[in-house]
């Protein structure tokens, strides 16, 4: 039988694809590229992957399919040579707070198994190991001591408990025992002293006194069995150093000065000294997703929420009357005014006092209450009454716990912050699980290590454990090592296994899932990936490319939607789709090897790869004004190493460095949140720093990130940029609408009136796929148009409201060119390169890069202040060279108007155009968090310790290269 060597696609027409037919080689690394909106994802994800998923579901039994519903067939005539497909997209990042790097990669499952099999419990109080042993193992341990070693075999019947214990001691005497140790002293039981009942005591029954020699094994076993019976499974051997006992002393003489050594034996996991016990140790003991292991206080989340006084008093410079106490100011009610006035008379403050001028003792009373101390005041009837003040924070906490009102809980939640759980210290697990250690580390500490350090720790484990434990752990460690190697290979060695999935960037999330797929060892599969190079420094690109090739070499076909030059040049086959976006795209412009693409005169991608076209390096960079800078002193959140940095305003600044180097912590978590709090009056909590200067030079700060513009099918670009409201109003003013009494609300799919109630205006119904991603099925009542037939009968220029929403940005701009209220709202979308998007395209189908540019378009439509600080995180995500040139033109225009732009970026095409660079490193995670270099790109290129500088140096050599042709 001949092996199928190609994936043959015939007549693909999904979205903007122009009935294309193409043969892709199987078992190869294939890159699909082209300008944004040209149809790359339509071919890769909406045609190839969608058909692969549909065929998989159809292969299931009828019984299984009834739970999954029908999946729409892509608009394609046929696909031959298709094998099962797996997609790894940007927008599939898990938002589940229980999902971590360790759980996604299954390393945590193997880690749980490792601790369950070879971990040793330790008492949290004494630090002693708690080992469960058989009587035979206990005897072996005793006999392992040097012959002639003397010891007592003790039964610990009381440990660290108050009482007189007369009955217990009398019962021991009845059983025929002669000696007892009380609080470390040896007595004849008949001569035992009376115990003070209010003091804690330790009592051990002396079951036997032995001298170790080879013929004593059976006696030791019998004595140990007696100890275990008396104590429900515990025994202690007290060893006396024989060398320090003179020949004339006997074991009855307890006057030796030698310090005894104790061996604790247990048939169960329990500490004989502290009483701490551990139940049967299983893998689920270490699962924070299972009640058997999850911390009861935080339910395995590792964090707890509490009222944060910094959010309750966001601006200490305000007076009480002007809203210093944020939860009470709506404005300040008569009830709260009365309370504060009465307290003020007693404690010596007034409502006109600034919070920061009130003494710390009084602030504490206002926040946390009078601690049951009562004060006298006059009530409304002028009668003298006593009252105590509960405090702002305790009152909010009480209402949070007791209120059934969701609105009230959401209001109070604005004044709460998350902090590590005080019971499990953020490790998510019960103390029993955290008591189990391997080489002195519990599972939470191992998960908190960077992957690089964890790899080293796992590698040295065989040298730290017994041969028997080694035999048990060998196969588990092999699986862990294999998965950790994959993470290291794709440049994620700076992450920790405990890192939450919802704290990962899109690029990190995608690469982690890529590592998981390599670990699964599947063959014969078609993998479809969406820009895996996102967020990756140029230095680590080679590692990613080798990983993709590894996946290919497992006899898989790897299809990558990508714009990265190095990835394209490493591909076996490239498909260039274009020539433009939207209705002007959807055609195969060129295909073949990288050299064939470069030689093809029709390929825009080939022109950029060959250097015929490029993004121009500025002839002159904007000068840095040292008098207008933002300066942060001693920033030290996450991995930041107490850094102090200055960022000049009025420039285009790039924050660069190795992934995990501290860029986002510095720029987003610290600078942005601090500016948001100080400039915009936000209540968020920034990262830790000592001071920040220079914010007086800006009047607005905007973070244009890649988070979705909405999470439901109702959110779309038109609603986000504010274009849909004037469109609805225009339709409501049409003569037909006025006759029927249709208002603007009738053309909204968010409220009842004109929308389809079967799908509630979504146009689709969601089918939960359980073990597959959820699928949205077109509503069979409105056929995806969202509205009732009566609403759709209202037309403008023969177009219904649904027809308008199906237009691209460019089409709708032409349609509304004579209506400025609509046209001007849509134009910024085209300016940022999104002319191909349908204005009604659902938000959950937009990529992270598209969502970011929709947000940028909204900002461009606003009135510019000239003193705005714009922050963007990797704005080139999803962009072709040609699109990057257009985006840079917009961003530099904003700077020319007096605004400041700071971007986190790895793309050298952007970095080379910056006025100023702040380079972080030198590595990621614990080895990062420092500023390696700062200055112009030319300054960075001269810095030998900068990875960014090394790559910039080569690009800046070609400063006289060809002019950019946007």
CSV table of C-alpha atoms in Angstrom, one decimal, residues 613-960:
chain,number,residue,atom,x,y,z
A,613,UNK,CA,12.0,45.7,1.4
A,614,UNK,CA,12.7,46.5,5.0
A,615,UNK,CA,11.6,48.6,7.9
A,616,UNK,CA,13.8,51.7,7.9
A,617,UNK,CA,16.0,52.6,10.9
A,618,UNK,CA,15.4,56.3,11.8
A,619,UNK,CA,18.0,58.7,10.4
A,620,UNK,CA,17.8,60.6,13.7
A,621,UNK,CA,16.5,59.5,17.0
A,622,UNK,CA,14.6,61.8,19.4
A,623,UNK,CA,16.8,63.3,22.1
A,624,UNK,CA,16.4,62.3,25.7
A,625,UNK,CA,15.3,65.2,28.0
A,626,UNK,CA,16.8,64.5,31.4
A,627,UNK,CA,14.4,67.0,33.0
A,628,UNK,CA,11.4,65.0,31.9
A,629,UNK,CA,11.8,61.4,33.1
A,630,UNK,CA,9.9,58.9,35.2
A,631,UNK,CA,12.2,57.4,37.9
A,632,UNK,CA,11.4,54.4,39.9
A,633,UNK,CA,13.6,53.7,43.0
A,634,UNK,CA,14.3,50.2,44.4
A,635,UNK,CA,11.6,48.2,42.5
A,636,UNK,CA,11.8,44.6,43.9
A,637,UNK,CA,8.7,42.6,43.2
A,638,UNK,CA,9.0,39.0,41.9
A,639,UNK,CA,12.5,38.7,40.5
A,640,UNK,CA,13.4,42.4,40.3
A,641,UNK,CA,16.7,42.9,42.1
A,642,UNK,CA,16.0,46.2,43.9
A,643,UNK,CA,16.5,48.1,40.7
A,644,UNK,CA,16.4,51.9,40.1
A,645,UNK,CA,15.6,53.0,36.6
A,646,UNK,CA,14.7,56.2,34.6
A,647,UNK,CA,12.5,56.3,31.5
A,648,UNK,CA,12.6,59.5,29.4
A,649,UNK,CA,9.2,60.9,28.5
A,650,UNK,CA,8.2,62.1,25.0
A,651,UNK,CA,10.1,59.2,23.4
A,652,UNK,CA,9.4,55.8,21.9
A,653,UNK,CA,11.0,53.4,24.5
A,654,UNK,CA,11.5,49.7,24.1
A,655,UNK,CA,11.8,47.4,27.2
A,656,UNK,CA,13.7,44.3,26.0
A,657,UNK,CA,15.4,41.2,27.4
A,658,UNK,CA,15.3,37.5,27.8
A,659,UNK,CA,11.9,36.0,28.5
A,660,UNK,CA,11.3,36.0,32.3
A,661,UNK,CA,13.9,38.7,32.8
A,662,UNK,CA,11.5,41.0,34.7
A,663,UNK,CA,10.2,43.2,31.9
A,664,UNK,CA,6.5,42.8,32.7
A,665,UNK,CA,7.0,42.9,36.4
A,666,UNK,CA,8.8,46.2,36.1
A,667,UNK,CA,6.6,47.9,33.4
A,668,UNK,CA,3.1,46.5,34.0
A,669,UNK,CA,3.0,45.3,37.7
A,670,UNK,CA,5.1,48.2,39.0
A,671,UNK,CA,5.3,51.3,36.8
A,672,UNK,CA,1.9,51.1,35.1
A,673,UNK,CA,0.0,50.2,38.3
A,674,UNK,CA,1.8,52.9,40.3
A,675,UNK,CA,1.0,55.5,37.6
A,676,UNK,CA,-2.6,54.3,37.4
A,677,UNK,CA,-3.0,54.7,41.2
A,678,UNK,CA,-1.3,58.1,41.4
A,679,UNK,CA,-2.3,59.7,38.2
A,680,UNK,CA,-5.7,58.1,37.6
A,681,UNK,CA,-6.8,57.5,41.2
A,682,UNK,CA,-7.1,53.7,40.7
A,683,UNK,CA,-7.4,51.4,43.7
A,684,UNK,CA,-5.1,48.7,42.4
A,685,UNK,CA,-2.0,47.6,44.3
A,686,UNK,CA,1.3,48.1,42.4
A,687,UNK,CA,4.5,46.1,42.9
A,688,UNK,CA,6.9,47.0,45.7
A,689,UNK,CA,9.1,50.0,45.2
A,690,UNK,CA,10.4,52.9,47.4
A,691,UNK,CA,9.4,55.9,45.4
A,692,UNK,CA,8.4,57.1,41.9
A,693,UNK,CA,9.1,60.5,40.5
A,694,UNK,CA,8.1,62.3,37.3
A,695,UNK,CA,4.5,61.3,37.1
A,696,UNK,CA,3.5,64.9,37.3
A,697,UNK,CA,4.5,65.2,33.6
A,698,UNK,CA,1.7,62.9,32.4
A,699,UNK,CA,-2.1,63.3,32.8
A,700,UNK,CA,-3.2,59.9,31.6
A,701,UNK,CA,-1.8,56.4,31.4
A,702,UNK,CA,-3.1,53.6,29.2
A,703,UNK,CA,-2.2,50.0,29.0
A,704,UNK,CA,-3.1,48.5,25.7
A,705,UNK,CA,-2.7,44.8,26.4
A,706,UNK,CA,-3.7,41.6,24.6
A,707,UNK,CA,-6.5,40.5,26.9
A,708,UNK,CA,-9.9,39.9,25.1
A,709,UNK,CA,-12.1,42.8,24.4
A,710,UNK,CA,-14.9,40.6,25.6
A,711,UNK,CA,-15.7,36.9,26.4
A,712,UNK,CA,-19.1,36.4,24.8
A,713,UNK,CA,-20.3,36.4,21.1
A,714,UNK,CA,-22.0,39.7,21.9
A,715,UNK,CA,-18.7,41.6,22.1
A,716,UNK,CA,-17.3,42.8,18.8
A,717,UNK,CA,-15.0,45.5,17.3
A,718,UNK,CA,-18.0,47.8,16.5
A,719,UNK,CA,-19.3,47.8,20.1
A,720,UNK,CA,-15.9,48.2,21.5
A,721,UNK,CA,-14.9,51.3,19.5
A,722,UNK,CA,-18.3,52.9,20.0
A,723,UNK,CA,-19.4,52.6,16.3
A,724,UNK,CA,-22.4,50.4,16.9
A,725,UNK,CA,-24.4,53.0,18.9
A,726,UNK,CA,-24.5,55.5,16.1
A,727,UNK,CA,-25.3,52.7,13.7
A,728,UNK,CA,-28.3,51.6,15.8
A,729,UNK,CA,-29.4,55.2,16.2
A,730,UNK,CA,-29.2,55.7,12.4
A,731,UNK,CA,-31.4,52.6,11.8
A,732,UNK,CA,-33.9,53.8,14.5
A,733,UNK,CA,-34.3,57.1,12.6
A,734,UNK,CA,-35.2,55.5,9.3
A,735,UNK,CA,-38.8,56.2,8.2
A,736,UNK,CA,-39.8,52.5,8.5
A,737,UNK,CA,-38.5,52.3,12.1
A,738,UNK,CA,-40.5,55.4,13.1
A,739,UNK,CA,-43.7,54.1,11.6
A,740,UNK,CA,-43.3,50.8,13.6
A,741,UNK,CA,-42.0,52.7,16.7
A,742,UNK,CA,-38.6,50.9,16.7
A,743,UNK,CA,-36.1,52.6,19.0
A,744,UNK,CA,-32.3,52.2,19.0
A,745,UNK,CA,-32.7,49.3,21.5
A,746,UNK,CA,-34.6,47.2,18.9
A,747,UNK,CA,-31.3,47.0,16.9
A,748,UNK,CA,-29.3,45.9,19.9
A,749,UNK,CA,-28.6,42.2,20.4
A,750,UNK,CA,-28.0,42.8,24.2
A,751,UNK,CA,-31.6,43.5,25.1
A,752,UNK,CA,-35.0,42.1,24.3
A,753,UNK,CA,-37.0,43.7,21.6
A,754,UNK,CA,-35.5,43.1,18.2
A,755,UNK,CA,-33.0,40.3,18.9
A,756,UNK,CA,-33.6,36.6,18.4
A,757,UNK,CA,-34.6,35.2,21.8
A,758,UNK,CA,-33.7,31.6,20.9
A,759,UNK,CA,-30.0,32.5,20.9
A,760,UNK,CA,-30.5,35.7,22.9
A,761,UNK,CA,-28.8,37.7,20.2
A,762,UNK,CA,-25.6,35.6,20.1
A,763,UNK,CA,-26.3,34.2,16.7
A,764,UNK,CA,-24.9,30.9,18.0
A,765,UNK,CA,-25.6,28.3,20.7
A,766,UNK,CA,-22.8,26.8,22.7
A,767,UNK,CA,-22.3,23.1,22.8
A,768,UNK,CA,-20.1,21.9,25.7
A,769,UNK,CA,-17.6,19.3,24.2
A,770,UNK,CA,-16.5,18.1,27.7
A,771,UNK,CA,-13.1,16.7,26.7
A,772,UNK,CA,-12.8,18.9,23.6
A,773,UNK,CA,-13.0,22.7,23.3
A,774,UNK,CA,-16.6,24.1,23.4
A,775,UNK,CA,-18.1,24.5,20.0
A,776,UNK,CA,-20.5,27.2,18.9
A,777,UNK,CA,-23.3,26.1,16.5
A,778,UNK,CA,-25.2,28.6,14.3
A,779,UNK,CA,-28.7,29.3,15.7
A,780,UNK,CA,-31.2,27.4,13.5
A,781,UNK,CA,-33.9,30.1,14.1
A,782,UNK,CA,-32.2,33.3,13.0
A,783,UNK,CA,-29.5,31.4,11.0
A,784,UNK,CA,-26.8,33.4,12.8
A,785,UNK,CA,-28.2,36.8,12.0
A,786,UNK,CA,-29.0,37.6,15.7
A,787,UNK,CA,-32.3,39.4,15.0
A,788,UNK,CA,-35.9,38.6,14.4
A,789,UNK,CA,-37.2,38.7,10.8
A,790,UNK,CA,-39.2,41.9,11.6
A,791,UNK,CA,-36.0,43.7,12.7
A,792,UNK,CA,-34.2,42.5,9.6
A,793,UNK,CA,-36.9,43.9,7.3
A,794,UNK,CA,-35.7,47.4,8.3
A,795,UNK,CA,-33.1,48.3,5.6
A,796,UNK,CA,-30.7,51.1,4.7
A,797,UNK,CA,-29.4,51.1,1.2
A,798,UNK,CA,-30.9,47.6,0.9
A,799,UNK,CA,-28.8,46.4,3.9
A,800,UNK,CA,-30.2,45.1,7.2
A,801,UNK,CA,-28.5,45.6,10.6
A,802,UNK,CA,-27.2,42.0,10.3
A,803,UNK,CA,-25.7,42.8,6.8
A,804,UNK,CA,-23.9,45.8,8.3
A,805,UNK,CA,-22.4,43.6,11.1
A,806,UNK,CA,-21.1,41.2,8.4
A,807,UNK,CA,-19.2,43.9,6.6
A,808,UNK,CA,-15.5,44.3,7.0
A,809,UNK,CA,-14.2,47.6,8.4
A,810,UNK,CA,-13.2,48.8,5.0
A,811,UNK,CA,-16.6,47.9,3.5
A,812,UNK,CA,-18.5,49.6,6.3
A,813,UNK,CA,-16.3,52.7,5.9
A,814,UNK,CA,-17.2,52.9,2.2
A,815,UNK,CA,-20.9,52.3,3.1
A,816,UNK,CA,-21.0,55.1,5.8
A,817,UNK,CA,-18.6,57.5,4.2
A,818,UNK,CA,-21.2,60.3,4.2
A,819,UNK,CA,-22.1,59.8,7.9
A,820,UNK,CA,-19.1,61.2,10.0
A,821,UNK,CA,-20.5,59.9,13.4
A,822,UNK,CA,-20.1,56.3,12.2
A,823,UNK,CA,-17.2,56.7,9.7
A,824,UNK,CA,-14.9,58.5,12.2
A,825,UNK,CA,-15.4,55.7,14.8
A,826,UNK,CA,-14.5,53.0,12.2
A,827,UNK,CA,-11.5,54.7,10.6
A,828,UNK,CA,-9.0,54.0,13.5
A,829,UNK,CA,-9.6,50.3,13.0
A,830,UNK,CA,-8.4,50.6,9.5
A,831,UNK,CA,-5.5,52.8,10.6
A,832,UNK,CA,-4.1,50.0,12.9
A,833,UNK,CA,-4.3,47.4,10.1
A,834,UNK,CA,-7.7,45.8,10.9
A,835,UNK,CA,-9.5,46.8,7.8
A,836,UNK,CA,-10.1,43.2,7.1
A,837,UNK,CA,-12.1,42.4,10.3
A,838,UNK,CA,-15.8,42.2,10.2
A,839,UNK,CA,-17.2,44.9,12.5
A,840,UNK,CA,-19.5,42.3,14.1
A,841,UNK,CA,-16.9,39.6,14.5
A,842,UNK,CA,-17.3,38.0,17.9
A,843,UNK,CA,-14.6,38.9,20.4
A,844,UNK,CA,-13.8,35.3,21.4
A,845,UNK,CA,-12.5,34.7,17.8
A,846,UNK,CA,-10.0,37.5,17.8
A,847,UNK,CA,-6.3,36.8,18.4
A,848,UNK,CA,-4.4,38.5,21.2
A,849,UNK,CA,-2.7,40.8,18.7
A,850,UNK,CA,-6.0,41.7,17.1
A,851,UNK,CA,-7.6,42.5,20.4
A,852,UNK,CA,-4.7,44.7,21.3
A,853,UNK,CA,-5.0,46.7,18.0
A,854,UNK,CA,-8.8,47.1,18.5
A,855,UNK,CA,-7.9,48.7,21.9
A,856,UNK,CA,-5.3,50.9,20.2
A,857,UNK,CA,-8.0,52.0,17.7
A,858,UNK,CA,-10.3,53.0,20.5
A,859,UNK,CA,-7.5,55.1,22.0
A,860,UNK,CA,-6.8,56.8,18.7
A,861,UNK,CA,-10.4,57.8,18.4
A,862,UNK,CA,-10.2,59.7,21.7
A,863,UNK,CA,-9.2,63.3,22.1
A,864,UNK,CA,-5.4,63.4,22.5
A,865,UNK,CA,-4.0,65.2,25.5
A,866,UNK,CA,-0.4,65.3,24.3
A,867,UNK,CA,0.8,64.1,27.8
A,868,UNK,CA,-0.4,60.5,27.7
A,869,UNK,CA,1.8,57.5,28.6
A,870,UNK,CA,0.9,54.5,26.4
A,871,UNK,CA,2.1,51.1,27.4
A,872,UNK,CA,1.9,48.2,25.0
A,873,UNK,CA,3.0,44.5,25.5
A,874,UNK,CA,4.3,43.0,22.3
A,875,UNK,CA,2.2,45.0,19.8
A,876,UNK,CA,3.7,43.2,16.8
A,877,UNK,CA,2.0,39.9,17.8
A,878,UNK,CA,0.3,38.5,14.7
A,879,UNK,CA,1.8,41.1,12.4
A,880,UNK,CA,3.6,40.7,9.1
A,881,UNK,CA,6.6,42.9,8.3
A,882,UNK,CA,4.3,45.1,6.2
A,883,UNK,CA,1.8,45.5,9.0
A,884,UNK,CA,4.6,46.3,11.5
A,885,UNK,CA,5.7,49.2,9.3
A,886,UNK,CA,2.2,50.6,9.4
A,887,UNK,CA,1.8,50.1,13.1
A,888,UNK,CA,5.2,51.9,13.8
A,889,UNK,CA,4.1,54.8,11.7
A,890,UNK,CA,1.0,55.2,14.0
A,891,UNK,CA,3.0,54.8,17.2
A,892,UNK,CA,5.7,57.3,16.2
A,893,UNK,CA,3.0,59.8,15.2
A,894,UNK,CA,1.6,59.6,18.7
A,895,UNK,CA,5.1,60.3,20.1
A,896,UNK,CA,5.5,63.3,17.7
A,897,UNK,CA,2.3,64.8,19.3
A,898,UNK,CA,4.1,64.9,22.6
A,899,UNK,CA,2.9,61.5,24.1
A,900,UNK,CA,5.2,58.8,25.5
A,901,UNK,CA,5.2,55.2,24.4
A,902,UNK,CA,6.8,52.2,26.2
A,903,UNK,CA,6.6,48.8,24.5
A,904,UNK,CA,7.7,45.4,25.8
A,905,UNK,CA,9.1,43.9,22.6
A,906,UNK,CA,11.3,41.1,21.3
A,907,UNK,CA,10.9,42.0,17.6
A,908,UNK,CA,14.1,43.5,16.4
A,909,UNK,CA,12.3,45.4,13.6
A,910,UNK,CA,10.6,47.4,16.3
A,911,UNK,CA,13.5,47.7,18.7
A,912,UNK,CA,15.8,49.1,16.1
A,913,UNK,CA,13.4,52.1,15.6
A,914,UNK,CA,13.2,53.0,19.3
A,915,UNK,CA,14.6,56.2,20.7
A,916,UNK,CA,15.5,54.5,24.0
A,917,UNK,CA,16.0,51.0,25.3
A,918,UNK,CA,15.9,49.4,28.7
A,919,UNK,CA,17.3,45.9,28.5
A,920,UNK,CA,16.6,43.4,31.3
A,921,UNK,CA,18.4,40.2,32.2
A,922,UNK,CA,20.9,38.7,32.1
A,923,UNK,CA,18.7,35.6,32.1
A,924,UNK,CA,15.2,34.7,33.2
A,925,UNK,CA,13.6,34.0,36.6
A,926,UNK,CA,16.0,34.1,39.6
A,927,UNK,CA,18.9,34.8,37.2
A,928,UNK,CA,17.2,37.9,35.8
A,929,UNK,CA,15.6,41.0,37.3
A,930,UNK,CA,18.5,43.4,36.6
A,931,UNK,CA,18.9,46.2,34.1
A,932,UNK,CA,21.8,45.1,31.8
A,933,UNK,CA,21.9,48.2,29.7
A,934,UNK,CA,20.0,51.3,28.8
A,935,UNK,CA,20.3,54.0,26.1
A,936,UNK,CA,19.8,54.3,22.4
A,937,UNK,CA,19.9,51.1,20.2
A,938,UNK,CA,23.5,52.1,19.3
A,939,UNK,CA,24.4,52.2,23.0
A,940,UNK,CA,22.8,48.8,23.6
A,941,UNK,CA,24.7,47.3,20.6
A,942,UNK,CA,28.0,48.2,22.2
A,943,UNK,CA,27.1,46.4,25.5
A,944,UNK,CA,28.8,42.9,25.4
A,945,UNK,CA,26.7,41.5,28.2
A,946,UNK,CA,23.4,42.2,26.5
A,947,UNK,CA,21.8,39.4,24.5
A,948,UNK,CA,19.6,42.1,22.8
A,949,UNK,CA,22.7,44.1,21.9
A,950,UNK,CA,24.4,41.2,20.3
A,951,UNK,CA,21.5,40.8,17.8
A,952,UNK,CA,21.0,44.6,17.4
A,953,UNK,CA,24.6,45.0,16.4
A,954,UNK,CA,24.1,43.0,13.2
A,955,UNK,CA,21.0,44.9,12.2
A,956,UNK,CA,22.5,48.3,12.8
A,957,UNK,CA,25.4,47.5,10.5
A,958,UNK,CA,22.9,47.6,7.7
A,959,UNK,CA,21.6,51.1,8.5
A,960,UNK,CA,22.0,52.3,4.9
